[in-house]
Amino acid sequence: MLGRTLREVSAALKQGQITPTELCQKCLSLIKKTKFLNAYITVSEEVALKQAEESEKRYKNGQPLGDLDGIPIAVKDNFSTSGIETTCASNMLKGYVPPYNATVVQKLLDQGALLMGKTNLDEFAMGSGSTDGVFGPVKNPWSYSKQYREKRKQNPHSKSGDSDWLITGGSSGGSAAAVSAFTCYAALGSDTGGSTRNPAAHCGLVGFKPSYGLVSRHGLIPLVNSMDVPGILTRCVDDAAMVLGVLAGHDPKDSTTVHDPINKPLVLSSLADVSKLCIGIPKEYLVPELSSEIQSLWSRAADLFESEGAKVIEVSLPHTSYSIVCYHVLCTSEVASNMARFDGLQYGHRCDIDVSTEAMYAATRREGFNDVVRGRILSGNFFLLKENYENYFVKAQKVRRLIADDFVNAFNSGVDVLLTPTTLSEAVPYLEFIKEDNRTRSAQDDIFTQPVNMAGLPAVSIPVALSNQGLPIGLQFIGRAFYDQQLLTVAKWFEKQVQFPVIQLQELMDDCSAILENEKLASVSLKQ
Amino acid sequence: MAAPVLRRGCRGRLWALACVDGGSCHGRGAPTGSPSNRIRGQSSVAQQPLHTAQKPRKGEHNWAAVVGLEIHAQISSNSKLFSGSQVRFSAPPNSLVSFFDASLPGTLPVLNRRCVEAAVMTGLALNCHINKKSLFDRKHYFYADLPAGYQITQQRLPIAVNGSLTYGVSAGKERGQVIPKTVRVKQIQLEQDSGKSLHDDLRSQTLIDLNRAEGQLRVDANISVHHPGEPLGVRTEVKNLNSIRFLAKAIDYEIQRQINELENGGEILNETRSFHEKLGCTVSMRDKEAKQDYRFMPEPNLPPLLLYDATSLPIGTDPRQVIDIDHIRETLPELPSVTRERLVQQYGMLPEHSFTLLNEVGLLEFFQNVIKETRAEPKKVTSWVLNIFLGYLKQENLAVSESPVTPSALAELLDLLDSRTISSAAAKQVCPYSLQFLTVPLSQEMFSVTPQCHH
């Protein structure tokens, strides 16, 4: 049952094959079993069971709230949840219990979804590995998959034991692991430079980034206000569309959301054929660092579209090479601004020093933030200084406009959807990932994903095939602004063509107790 | 303060920077000094550049002073500029604080329509050009009463620019002589208010109330001196002035201080000073000498503010969704300058009289009511109202609303005068206190006797 899609489970609930409480308990049990993945910071067991109870009453009365009623979901821990601790994986917000729900959380709860817990992330969503939060790194469930383990046994150089587990990607790694390991049917992530799509690709999931302005950011603790969006992680495209249908829409509390952009509920049609479709392949995305496996898959995907009658053309996004640098300037500048509120006065961590306000601020922020966050704040403040503002911030905004225009031009030339890789390679082992610092990794890993955030476009990562190592590889589709439905329709067709395999975690389930004994956690403090 | 339209208290803020006549103007750039005494942006409405009325001392060069005022005025609205919380006087501390006001993470600003309308009204009343597109920015600094670590303001492109205000300056030897002057209004901007800080020196701590900042009106004065014909001098900024009286004193003191300093070969530092009320002098706030860099950045959560007028409003637009400048213009009451002009034309009074009539709350209405009920000539009415009646009020320390003398009563007296029932001399012999007679129905008989003064 846990391996079903959202639609299938929803139907099962309606038909009474299973009750919300049973479903909830199964998921809670699996969460406990997979605790070593470190996907969850907070498991809201009581809350979820209570919600399940209420959902059950509704189903008994034949009055479920909708397709999400009774469905276990998880939420990244940078979304404000009323009465449930929200930490952003940072010391700064340890113990912070918000008094309100993020709009997207409220919408899910209003549909009767069961909130299983808050998932792990890089601190304040800064990172591409989900390795830099105070609660420790998240482990990719594929590390324990049959597909991966079998390949590794064939490799004479592979080490035994758990020390070479793989990262999930980031920063929404906890949400990705939670869905990938079947502990919930959908999870909310956030996407500022690829933070939903990247872990989706590494964990074999659908990772959807909606158009900027389509989904409310009220309650999403911001990283970059002008680029952040709530992201959706599911096991198939239809499920993502169902969740999007619930979340999308104007929110008076978020002045950057637009009015009436899409039809609801969102039901994707099945494309009979793609002969009317034009797929664009941006040539600048073929970079030397791209793994040959992914390059090959990308090429085969293009061929697939072509063989099915679609027009596939090469396009140019000429300012692509400037994108990552601009992204960093704008991102750090906004971060510096957004983090200014964390001073220990109203909420969150406060240091013991009370000699003066300034001393208190300084110590609180030093203690509360990790090096990654502090580094970005310092950079951002540098760019915002009067003498630097024109040369850095304003310049970056201008180039940002050019990057956005690149996409507009491509779409205006007749392209419906762009097809690109999502990541440079498959998921790497943690020990290898941490050889480079956060900044370096982010610059590398975000390369295909962050231009989309700069332009505010919708994009989705679809799992395509397993690598030679038995690990998931995803490809990215990018659409025109507010053409989210059309984008998902194309993605759905593609998903059907590639038939990505289901992760085989049976061994994991059976052996998990053994794994728990053997594993050595590298200086991790697990949330209770 | 002059016009009634400017007397709004606001919770959001309008901020205006005035320029002095003659084209010189203090730049808007980062003010100096520490946040500790910083006036939190509140709305500033007009500013009043003042020409120095001082004559240069004998044997010294001519000096001219240049004064620019930043006025922070709170908008009178039911809720705050960016959050839904209410605005109310004397509420318990921190009882009117929304999640946004407390800067809880994840909260976003939502613009208050009423505050925008107030800003447009103020801009129109001050003859400003209303910018159909204006932008919001973040101004960053750390201070306990600024929970987000930044203030949302309009630094790049404010809502209104290039206005003017005519006002009257009491001058000359005769009481009541008023000289009309005009001041330029550089801009009006909306900005977020801060909280209130209460310093508890006993316990070495500061208490913060996030309901609203202190004071409906706060003024910063920028002052410099120079020789006419030469470039402007270095300016200082005097902050935390919240009465007109202290504002005037501070400016006069600072002008003289600067003149003295320069004439003695010293130099003026571009610094922030505060006004010491008891000593009547300005004092340097030296503890934060480094200039603050506010790291201005566009506010990403508020799209550009677009206003419309009759020509640009798209057909079929829901009026609740937009603000129409022309519609607001139509709802403005008669502006003081228009009223004054009308009084001069209609009643033949001197301009200075029109200033006085408008400057006293309720006096214009009183005057007009007397006019309605009396046969006497307007000039007579003007004279009686402005001299004898107003004089009486001042002596008794009464507001017009507290006057025991009604317009009807004064009208009756003036009729008696007019019909020569009583002589002007007799009427004038009636000492101010005996205006109390006017609270009693008048009859001719009362004036056949020499009136006595009563206290």
PDB file of C-alpha atoms in Angstrom, chain A residues 96 99-100 217-221 225 252-256 334 337-338 340-341 343 345-347 358 361 381 384-386 389 393, chain B residues 30 99 102-110 138 140 142-144 147-150 210 288 293 295-298 300-303:
ATOM      1  CA  TYR A  96      10.921  27.862  17.785  1.00  0.00           C
ATOM      2  CA  PRO A  99       1.902  30.349  15.917  1.00  0.00           C
ATOM      3  CA  TYR A 100       0.690  30.065  12.356  1.00  0.00           C
ATOM      4  CA  ARG A 217       5.228  31.823  -0.113  1.00  0.00           C
ATOM      5  CA  HIS A 218       3.523  33.066   3.015  1.00  0.00           C
ATOM      6  CA  GLY A 219       5.007  30.996   5.795  1.00  0.00           C
ATOM      7  CA  LEU A 220       7.945  29.727   3.773  1.00  0.00           C
ATOM      8  CA  ILE A 221      10.952  30.998   5.656  1.00  0.00           C
ATOM      9  CA  ASN A 225      12.313  36.139  -1.805  1.00  0.00           C
ATOM     10  CA  PRO A 252      -3.777  37.949  -0.230  1.00  0.00           C
ATOM     11  CA  LYS A 253      -1.022  37.418   2.302  1.00  0.00           C
ATOM     12  CA  ASP A 254       1.573  37.087  -0.471  1.00  0.00           C
ATOM     13  CA  SER A 255       1.626  40.104  -2.760  1.00  0.00           C
ATOM     14  CA  THR A 256       3.747  38.275  -5.315  1.00  0.00           C
ATOM     15  CA  GLU A 334      18.855  38.679  -0.241  1.00  0.00           C
ATOM     16  CA  SER A 337      18.766  40.925   4.272  1.00  0.00           C
ATOM     17  CA  ASN A 338      16.469  38.062   5.228  1.00  0.00           C
ATOM     18  CA  ALA A 340      18.813  40.298   9.629  1.00  0.00           C
ATOM     19  CA  ARG A 341      15.734  39.474  11.671  1.00  0.00           C
ATOM     20  CA  ASP A 343      18.755  38.511  16.549  1.00  0.00           C
ATOM     21  CA  LEU A 345      15.025  39.200  20.633  1.00  0.00           C
ATOM     22  CA  GLN A 346      11.583  38.036  19.677  1.00  0.00           C
ATOM     23  CA  TYR A 347      12.066  34.320  19.066  1.00  0.00           C
ATOM     24  CA  GLU A 358      25.069  44.859  19.966  1.00  0.00           C
ATOM     25  CA  TYR A 361      23.143  40.344  18.593  1.00  0.00           C
ATOM     26  CA  ASN A 381      26.368  42.598   2.849  1.00  0.00           C
ATOM     27  CA  LEU A 384      24.895  45.669  -0.873  1.00  0.00           C
ATOM     28  CA  LEU A 385      27.373  48.263   0.329  1.00  0.00           C
ATOM     29  CA  LYS A 386      26.836  51.628  -1.264  1.00  0.00           C
ATOM     30  CA  TYR A 389      25.715  48.096  -5.114  1.00  0.00           C
ATOM     31  CA  PHE A 393      23.691  43.880  -7.235  1.00  0.00           C
TER      32      PHE A 393
ATOM     33  CA  ALA B  30      22.448  58.509   4.337  1.00  0.00           C
ATOM     34  CA  PHE B  99       3.105  38.087  13.224  1.00  0.00           C
ATOM     35  CA  ALA B 102       7.073  40.762  15.295  1.00  0.00           C
ATOM     36  CA  SER B 103       9.024  39.810  12.162  1.00  0.00           C
ATOM     37  CA  LEU B 104       8.207  36.140  12.592  1.00  0.00           C
ATOM     38  CA  PRO B 105      10.014  34.228   9.880  1.00  0.00           C
ATOM     39  CA  GLY B 106       7.946  33.577   6.806  1.00  0.00           C
ATOM     40  CA  THR B 107       5.646  36.586   7.174  1.00  0.00           C
ATOM     41  CA  LEU B 108       5.226  38.988   4.288  1.00  0.00           C
ATOM     42  CA  PRO B 109       4.194  42.654   4.029  1.00  0.00           C
ATOM     43  CA  VAL B 110       0.809  43.495   2.542  1.00  0.00           C
ATOM     44  CA  ARG B 138      14.637  47.879   2.439  1.00  0.00           C
ATOM     45  CA  HIS B 140      18.980  47.931   6.848  1.00  0.00           C
ATOM     46  CA  PHE B 142      20.179  46.811  13.626  1.00  0.00           C
ATOM     47  CA  TYR B 143      18.155  48.240  16.436  1.00  0.00           C
ATOM     48  CA  ALA B 144      15.971  46.634  19.049  1.00  0.00           C
ATOM     49  CA  PRO B 147      12.602  43.536  14.600  1.00  0.00           C
ATOM     50  CA  ALA B 148      13.269  42.657  10.980  1.00  0.00           C
ATOM     51  CA  GLY B 149      16.646  44.351  10.935  1.00  0.00           C
ATOM     52  CA  TYR B 150      15.417  46.566   8.135  1.00  0.00           C
ATOM     53  CA  LEU B 210       6.019  46.917  19.073  1.00  0.00           C
ATOM     54  CA  LYS B 288      28.615  56.516  16.427  1.00  0.00           C
ATOM     55  CA  ASP B 293      25.578  52.292   5.186  1.00  0.00           C
ATOM     56  CA  ARG B 295      22.580  48.714   2.222  1.00  0.00           C
ATOM     57  CA  PHE B 296      19.421  49.706   0.396  1.00  0.00           C
ATOM     58  CA  MET B 297      17.875  46.920  -1.605  1.00  0.00           C
ATOM     59  CA  PRO B 298      14.533  46.620  -3.405  1.00  0.00           C
ATOM     60  CA  PRO B 300      11.203  41.862  -3.195  1.00  0.00           C
ATOM     61  CA  ASN B 301       7.872  41.041  -1.570  1.00  0.00           C
ATOM     62  CA  LEU B 302       6.129  44.206  -2.745  1.00  0.00           C
ATOM     63  CA  PRO B 303       5.704  44.664  -6.474  1.00  0.00           C
TER      64      PRO B 303
END
